[in-house]
Amino acid sequence: MKKSSIFYGFLGLFLVGCLFGMLFAWVSPESAEAMFSNLRSFFGGTIGENTNKFSLFTFIFFNNSRVAIISAIGGVLFGIVPAGILFFNGFIVGIVLGYFHSQGESFLQLLLAIIPHGIFEIPAFAVAGLGGVEWYFEIVRGQGTLRERFLNGFVKSMRMLMLAIIMLLLAALVEAYITPTVVSLV
């Protein structure tokens, strides 16, 4: 299977998750509101309205880096872990979009709150997961002993993870420093 097919498949799972999340918010607004309230209370202890931008940046970056590491390591399990991570993230984004839109928020403003950093963040998770899948393929199809294939796959996976972490650094900078300004313009 080609790398690009896996990468776009992961991105497709994110979009499918978004659609399911929006559908969930539309079909069961009270459940979506409860879920959103749970998310707010979960992150509320860490991120508040008065959180400074640097603290927000570091929280976002370290949280997303942790998820990318899980995605890369879990990718070796046939890609199931990164697929689940991307679908679940999409589902949560869909619920948030659906919930806020039902509360009267402009869909354009909601998209502007997600797209500037999302163009780096979501592909970064897909890249990290793809690294894990490459690790799996190297173990199964590579040349040499099992140990050599394992180590070669690990090195490939860690290179992809480093690229993903650089992308997540950019995403966190944009989310903490640029996205709030973009959203306030609409």
PDB file of C-alpha atoms in Angstrom:
ATOM      1  CA  MET A   1       0.000   0.000   0.000  1.00  0.00           C
ATOM      2  CA  LYS A   2       1.331   3.446  -0.884  1.00  0.00           C
ATOM      3  CA  LYS A   3       2.256   5.922   1.842  1.00  0.00           C
ATOM      4  CA  SER A   4       0.057   8.596   0.300  1.00  0.00           C
ATOM      5  CA  SER A   5      -2.969   6.290   0.382  1.00  0.00           C
ATOM      6  CA  ILE A   6      -2.474   5.626   4.082  1.00  0.00           C
ATOM      7  CA  PHE A   7      -1.904   9.322   4.798  1.00  0.00           C
ATOM      8  CA  TYR A   8      -5.048  10.389   2.930  1.00  0.00           C
ATOM      9  CA  GLY A   9      -6.956   7.522   4.505  1.00  0.00           C
ATOM     10  CA  PHE A  10      -6.047   8.869   7.947  1.00  0.00           C
ATOM     11  CA  LEU A  11      -7.161  12.377   6.929  1.00  0.00           C
ATOM     12  CA  GLY A  12     -10.382  10.889   5.551  1.00  0.00           C
ATOM     13  CA  LEU A  13     -11.045   9.206   8.894  1.00  0.00           C
ATOM     14  CA  PHE A  14     -10.695  12.582  10.586  1.00  0.00           C
ATOM     15  CA  LEU A  15     -13.266  14.100   8.206  1.00  0.00           C
ATOM     16  CA  VAL A  16     -15.630  11.150   8.661  1.00  0.00           C
ATOM     17  CA  GLY A  17     -15.267  11.628  12.411  1.00  0.00           C
ATOM     18  CA  CYS A  18     -16.174  15.317  11.980  1.00  0.00           C
ATOM     19  CA  LEU A  19     -19.299  14.392  10.057  1.00  0.00           C
ATOM     20  CA  PHE A  20     -20.334  11.831  12.673  1.00  0.00           C
ATOM     21  CA  GLY A  21     -19.703  14.371  15.447  1.00  0.00           C
ATOM     22  CA  MET A  22     -21.809  17.010  13.714  1.00  0.00           C
ATOM     23  CA  LEU A  23     -24.537  14.450  13.071  1.00  0.00           C
ATOM     24  CA  PHE A  24     -24.381  13.399  16.719  1.00  0.00           C
ATOM     25  CA  ALA A  25     -24.747  17.050  17.815  1.00  0.00           C
ATOM     26  CA  TRP A  26     -27.683  17.520  15.450  1.00  0.00           C
ATOM     27  CA  VAL A  27     -29.513  14.295  16.394  1.00  0.00           C
ATOM     28  CA  SER A  28     -28.886  14.509  20.133  1.00  0.00           C
ATOM     29  CA  PRO A  29     -28.158  18.115  21.123  1.00  0.00           C
ATOM     30  CA  GLU A  30     -28.532  17.387  24.844  1.00  0.00           C
ATOM     31  CA  SER A  31     -25.937  14.603  24.644  1.00  0.00           C
ATOM     32  CA  ALA A  32     -23.638  16.845  22.620  1.00  0.00           C
ATOM     33  CA  GLU A  33     -24.047  19.585  25.216  1.00  0.00           C
ATOM     34  CA  ALA A  34     -23.245  17.122  28.008  1.00  0.00           C
ATOM     35  CA  MET A  35     -20.194  15.888  26.112  1.00  0.00           C
ATOM     36  CA  PHE A  36     -19.068  19.445  25.442  1.00  0.00           C
ATOM     37  CA  SER A  37     -19.527  20.299  29.135  1.00  0.00           C
ATOM     38  CA  ASN A  38     -17.381  17.282  30.054  1.00  0.00           C
ATOM     39  CA  LEU A  39     -14.681  18.426  27.624  1.00  0.00           C
ATOM     40  CA  ARG A  40     -14.843  21.948  29.016  1.00  0.00           C
ATOM     41  CA  SER A  41     -14.481  20.720  32.603  1.00  0.00           C
ATOM     42  CA  PHE A  42     -11.691  18.318  31.597  1.00  0.00           C
ATOM     43  CA  PHE A  43      -9.662  21.104  29.974  1.00  0.00           C
ATOM     44  CA  GLY A  44     -11.005  23.842  32.248  1.00  0.00           C
ATOM     45  CA  GLY A  45      -8.633  22.881  35.027  1.00  0.00           C
ATOM     46  CA  THR A  46      -5.700  23.467  32.705  1.00  0.00           C
ATOM     47  CA  ILE A  47      -6.898  26.156  30.337  1.00  0.00           C
ATOM     48  CA  GLY A  48      -8.974  29.077  31.461  1.00  0.00           C
ATOM     49  CA  GLU A  49     -10.056  32.266  29.783  1.00  0.00           C
ATOM     50  CA  ASN A  50      -7.219  34.144  31.491  1.00  0.00           C
ATOM     51  CA  THR A  51      -4.489  31.704  30.473  1.00  0.00           C
ATOM     52  CA  ASN A  52      -1.553  33.546  28.943  1.00  0.00           C
ATOM     53  CA  LYS A  53      -0.606  32.705  25.376  1.00  0.00           C
ATOM     54  CA  PHE A  54       2.685  31.037  26.239  1.00  0.00           C
ATOM     55  CA  SER A  55       1.025  28.721  28.772  1.00  0.00           C
ATOM     56  CA  LEU A  56      -1.634  27.909  26.200  1.00  0.00           C
ATOM     57  CA  PHE A  57       1.059  27.233  23.591  1.00  0.00           C
ATOM     58  CA  THR A  58       3.009  24.883  25.870  1.00  0.00           C
ATOM     59  CA  PHE A  59      -0.130  23.034  26.987  1.00  0.00           C
ATOM     60  CA  ILE A  60      -1.282  22.515  23.386  1.00  0.00           C
ATOM     61  CA  PHE A  61       2.160  21.519  22.150  1.00  0.00           C
ATOM     62  CA  PHE A  62       2.899  18.991  24.889  1.00  0.00           C
ATOM     63  CA  ASN A  63      -0.593  17.496  24.810  1.00  0.00           C
ATOM     64  CA  ASN A  64      -0.517  17.104  21.021  1.00  0.00           C
ATOM     65  CA  SER A  65       3.050  15.763  21.086  1.00  0.00           C
ATOM     66  CA  ARG A  66       1.949  13.096  23.556  1.00  0.00           C
ATOM     67  CA  VAL A  67      -0.883  12.099  21.213  1.00  0.00           C
ATOM     68  CA  ALA A  68       1.537  12.000  18.254  1.00  0.00           C
ATOM     69  CA  ILE A  69       3.909   9.718  20.168  1.00  0.00           C
ATOM     70  CA  ILE A  70       1.018   7.380  21.001  1.00  0.00           C
ATOM     71  CA  SER A  71      -0.032   7.491  17.346  1.00  0.00           C
ATOM     72  CA  ALA A  72       3.479   6.662  16.107  1.00  0.00           C
ATOM     73  CA  ILE A  73       4.042   3.818  18.525  1.00  0.00           C
ATOM     74  CA  GLY A  74       0.479   2.541  18.097  1.00  0.00           C
ATOM     75  CA  GLY A  75       0.787   2.696  14.323  1.00  0.00           C
ATOM     76  CA  VAL A  76       2.844  -0.480  14.466  1.00  0.00           C
ATOM     77  CA  LEU A  77      -0.419  -2.270  15.378  1.00  0.00           C
ATOM     78  CA  PHE A  78      -1.663  -2.250  11.756  1.00  0.00           C
ATOM     79  CA  GLY A  79      -2.484   1.485  11.953  1.00  0.00           C
ATOM     80  CA  ILE A  80      -5.435   0.920  14.279  1.00  0.00           C
ATOM     81  CA  VAL A  81      -4.311   3.357  16.990  1.00  0.00           C
ATOM     82  CA  PRO A  82      -3.680   6.377  14.730  1.00  0.00           C
ATOM     83  CA  ALA A  83      -6.892   5.637  12.819  1.00  0.00           C
ATOM     84  CA  GLY A  84      -8.794   5.705  16.112  1.00  0.00           C
ATOM     85  CA  ILE A  85      -7.049   8.879  17.252  1.00  0.00           C
ATOM     86  CA  LEU A  86      -7.859  10.717  14.024  1.00  0.00           C
ATOM     87  CA  PHE A  87     -11.474   9.526  13.953  1.00  0.00           C
ATOM     88  CA  PHE A  88     -11.983  10.448  17.629  1.00  0.00           C
ATOM     89  CA  ASN A  89     -10.397  13.896  17.175  1.00  0.00           C
ATOM     90  CA  GLY A  90     -12.646  14.465  14.175  1.00  0.00           C
ATOM     91  CA  PHE A  91     -15.669  13.349  16.179  1.00  0.00           C
ATOM     92  CA  ILE A  92     -14.850  15.836  18.948  1.00  0.00           C
ATOM     93  CA  VAL A  93     -14.285  18.646  16.412  1.00  0.00           C
ATOM     94  CA  GLY A  94     -17.630  17.767  14.803  1.00  0.00           C
ATOM     95  CA  ILE A  95     -19.416  17.884  18.158  1.00  0.00           C
ATOM     96  CA  VAL A  96     -17.842  21.255  18.968  1.00  0.00           C
ATOM     97  CA  LEU A  97     -18.791  22.619  15.530  1.00  0.00           C
ATOM     98  CA  GLY A  98     -22.325  21.283  15.805  1.00  0.00           C
ATOM     99  CA  TYR A  99     -22.763  22.458  19.400  1.00  0.00           C
ATOM    100  CA  PHE A 100     -21.533  26.009  18.847  1.00  0.00           C
ATOM    101  CA  HIS A 101     -23.401  26.325  15.562  1.00  0.00           C
ATOM    102  CA  SER A 102     -26.613  25.292  17.347  1.00  0.00           C
ATOM    103  CA  GLN A 103     -25.855  28.030  19.902  1.00  0.00           C
ATOM    104  CA  GLY A 104     -25.924  30.616  17.097  1.00  0.00           C
ATOM    105  CA  GLU A 105     -22.217  30.875  16.322  1.00  0.00           C
ATOM    106  CA  SER A 106     -21.306  31.633  12.727  1.00  0.00           C
ATOM    107  CA  PHE A 107     -20.074  28.563  10.881  1.00  0.00           C
ATOM    108  CA  LEU A 108     -17.406  30.743   9.228  1.00  0.00           C
ATOM    109  CA  GLN A 109     -16.144  31.906  12.611  1.00  0.00           C
ATOM    110  CA  LEU A 110     -16.074  28.313  13.855  1.00  0.00           C
ATOM    111  CA  LEU A 111     -14.048  27.207  10.847  1.00  0.00           C
ATOM    112  CA  LEU A 112     -11.665  30.126  11.334  1.00  0.00           C
ATOM    113  CA  ALA A 113     -11.144  28.929  14.903  1.00  0.00           C
ATOM    114  CA  ILE A 114     -10.069  25.508  13.633  1.00  0.00           C
ATOM    115  CA  ILE A 115      -8.496  25.786  10.186  1.00  0.00           C
ATOM    116  CA  PRO A 116      -5.439  28.020  10.839  1.00  0.00           C
ATOM    117  CA  HIS A 117      -3.825  25.557  13.233  1.00  0.00           C
ATOM    118  CA  GLY A 118      -5.680  22.487  11.951  1.00  0.00           C
ATOM    119  CA  ILE A 119      -3.836  22.591   8.630  1.00  0.00           C
ATOM    120  CA  PHE A 120      -0.691  21.675  10.574  1.00  0.00           C
ATOM    121  CA  GLU A 121      -2.127  19.681  13.470  1.00  0.00           C
ATOM    122  CA  ILE A 122      -4.298  17.087  11.743  1.00  0.00           C
ATOM    123  CA  PRO A 123      -1.719  16.170   9.070  1.00  0.00           C
ATOM    124  CA  ALA A 124       0.871  15.943  11.868  1.00  0.00           C
ATOM    125  CA  PHE A 125      -1.153  13.223  13.579  1.00  0.00           C
ATOM    126  CA  ALA A 126      -1.484  11.450  10.219  1.00  0.00           C
ATOM    127  CA  VAL A 127       2.295  11.711   9.632  1.00  0.00           C
ATOM    128  CA  ALA A 128       3.024  10.306  13.106  1.00  0.00           C
ATOM    129  CA  GLY A 129       0.605   7.432  12.513  1.00  0.00           C
ATOM    130  CA  LEU A 130       2.062   6.799   9.072  1.00  0.00           C
ATOM    131  CA  GLY A 131       5.490   6.480  10.699  1.00  0.00           C
ATOM    132  CA  GLY A 132       4.119   3.732  12.916  1.00  0.00           C
ATOM    133  CA  VAL A 133       2.556   1.955   9.950  1.00  0.00           C
ATOM    134  CA  GLU A 134       5.896   2.167   8.126  1.00  0.00           C
ATOM    135  CA  TRP A 135       7.500   0.570  11.169  1.00  0.00           C
ATOM    136  CA  TYR A 136       5.002  -2.290  10.923  1.00  0.00           C
ATOM    137  CA  PHE A 137       5.652  -2.726   7.175  1.00  0.00           C
ATOM    138  CA  GLU A 138       9.409  -2.738   7.742  1.00  0.00           C
ATOM    139  CA  ILE A 139       9.062  -5.481  10.362  1.00  0.00           C
ATOM    140  CA  VAL A 140       6.848  -7.570   8.090  1.00  0.00           C
ATOM    141  CA  ARG A 141       8.365  -6.891   4.653  1.00  0.00           C
ATOM    142  CA  GLY A 142      11.848  -5.520   5.315  1.00  0.00           C
ATOM    143  CA  GLN A 143      15.221  -7.070   4.654  1.00  0.00           C
ATOM    144  CA  GLY A 144      17.478  -8.658   7.254  1.00  0.00           C
ATOM    145  CA  THR A 145      16.906 -10.260  10.610  1.00  0.00           C
ATOM    146  CA  LEU A 146      13.869  -9.471  12.726  1.00  0.00           C
ATOM    147  CA  ARG A 147      16.033  -7.289  14.953  1.00  0.00           C
ATOM    148  CA  GLU A 148      17.379  -5.334  11.938  1.00  0.00           C
ATOM    149  CA  ARG A 149      13.894  -4.904  10.484  1.00  0.00           C
ATOM    150  CA  PHE A 150      12.557  -3.788  13.878  1.00  0.00           C
ATOM    151  CA  LEU A 151      15.341  -1.213  14.320  1.00  0.00           C
ATOM    152  CA  ASN A 152      15.114   0.042  10.721  1.00  0.00           C
ATOM    153  CA  GLY A 153      11.369   0.482  11.118  1.00  0.00           C
ATOM    154  CA  PHE A 154      11.851   2.217  14.445  1.00  0.00           C
ATOM    155  CA  VAL A 155      14.291   4.708  12.901  1.00  0.00           C
ATOM    156  CA  LYS A 156      11.876   5.426  10.028  1.00  0.00           C
ATOM    157  CA  SER A 157       9.036   5.873  12.500  1.00  0.00           C
ATOM    158  CA  MET A 158      11.042   8.271  14.690  1.00  0.00           C
ATOM    159  CA  ARG A 159      11.979  10.405  11.663  1.00  0.00           C
ATOM    160  CA  MET A 160       8.302  10.719  10.786  1.00  0.00           C
ATOM    161  CA  LEU A 161       7.507  11.474  14.425  1.00  0.00           C
ATOM    162  CA  MET A 162      10.100  14.274  14.480  1.00  0.00           C
ATOM    163  CA  LEU A 163       8.491  15.795  11.375  1.00  0.00           C
ATOM    164  CA  ALA A 164       5.101  15.513  13.077  1.00  0.00           C
ATOM    165  CA  ILE A 165       6.420  17.215  16.218  1.00  0.00           C
ATOM    166  CA  ILE A 166       7.808  20.105  14.171  1.00  0.00           C
ATOM    167  CA  MET A 167       4.388  20.429  12.523  1.00  0.00           C
ATOM    168  CA  LEU A 168       2.747  20.352  15.974  1.00  0.00           C
ATOM    169  CA  LEU A 169       5.093  23.091  17.163  1.00  0.00           C
ATOM    170  CA  LEU A 170       3.867  25.264  14.288  1.00  0.00           C
ATOM    171  CA  ALA A 171       0.249  24.286  14.997  1.00  0.00           C
ATOM    172  CA  ALA A 172       0.552  25.220  18.683  1.00  0.00           C
ATOM    173  CA  LEU A 173       2.140  28.574  17.826  1.00  0.00           C
ATOM    174  CA  VAL A 174      -0.653  29.326  15.377  1.00  0.00           C
ATOM    175  CA  GLU A 175      -3.378  28.130  17.779  1.00  0.00           C
ATOM    176  CA  ALA A 176      -2.094  30.163  20.725  1.00  0.00           C
ATOM    177  CA  TYR A 177      -0.964  33.336  18.966  1.00  0.00           C
ATOM    178  CA  ILE A 178      -2.673  33.658  15.564  1.00  0.00           C
ATOM    179  CA  THR A 179      -6.031  31.846  15.685  1.00  0.00           C
ATOM    180  CA  PRO A 180      -7.503  34.123  18.408  1.00  0.00           C
ATOM    181  CA  THR A 181      -6.691  37.176  16.285  1.00  0.00           C
ATOM    182  CA  VAL A 182      -8.161  35.620  13.137  1.00  0.00           C
ATOM    183  CA  VAL A 183     -11.367  34.666  14.968  1.00  0.00           C
ATOM    184  CA  SER A 184     -11.754  38.144  16.448  1.00  0.00           C
ATOM    185  CA  LEU A 185     -11.693  39.693  12.966  1.00  0.00           C
ATOM    186  CA  VAL A 186     -14.993  38.040  11.982  1.00  0.00           C
TER     187      VAL A 186
END
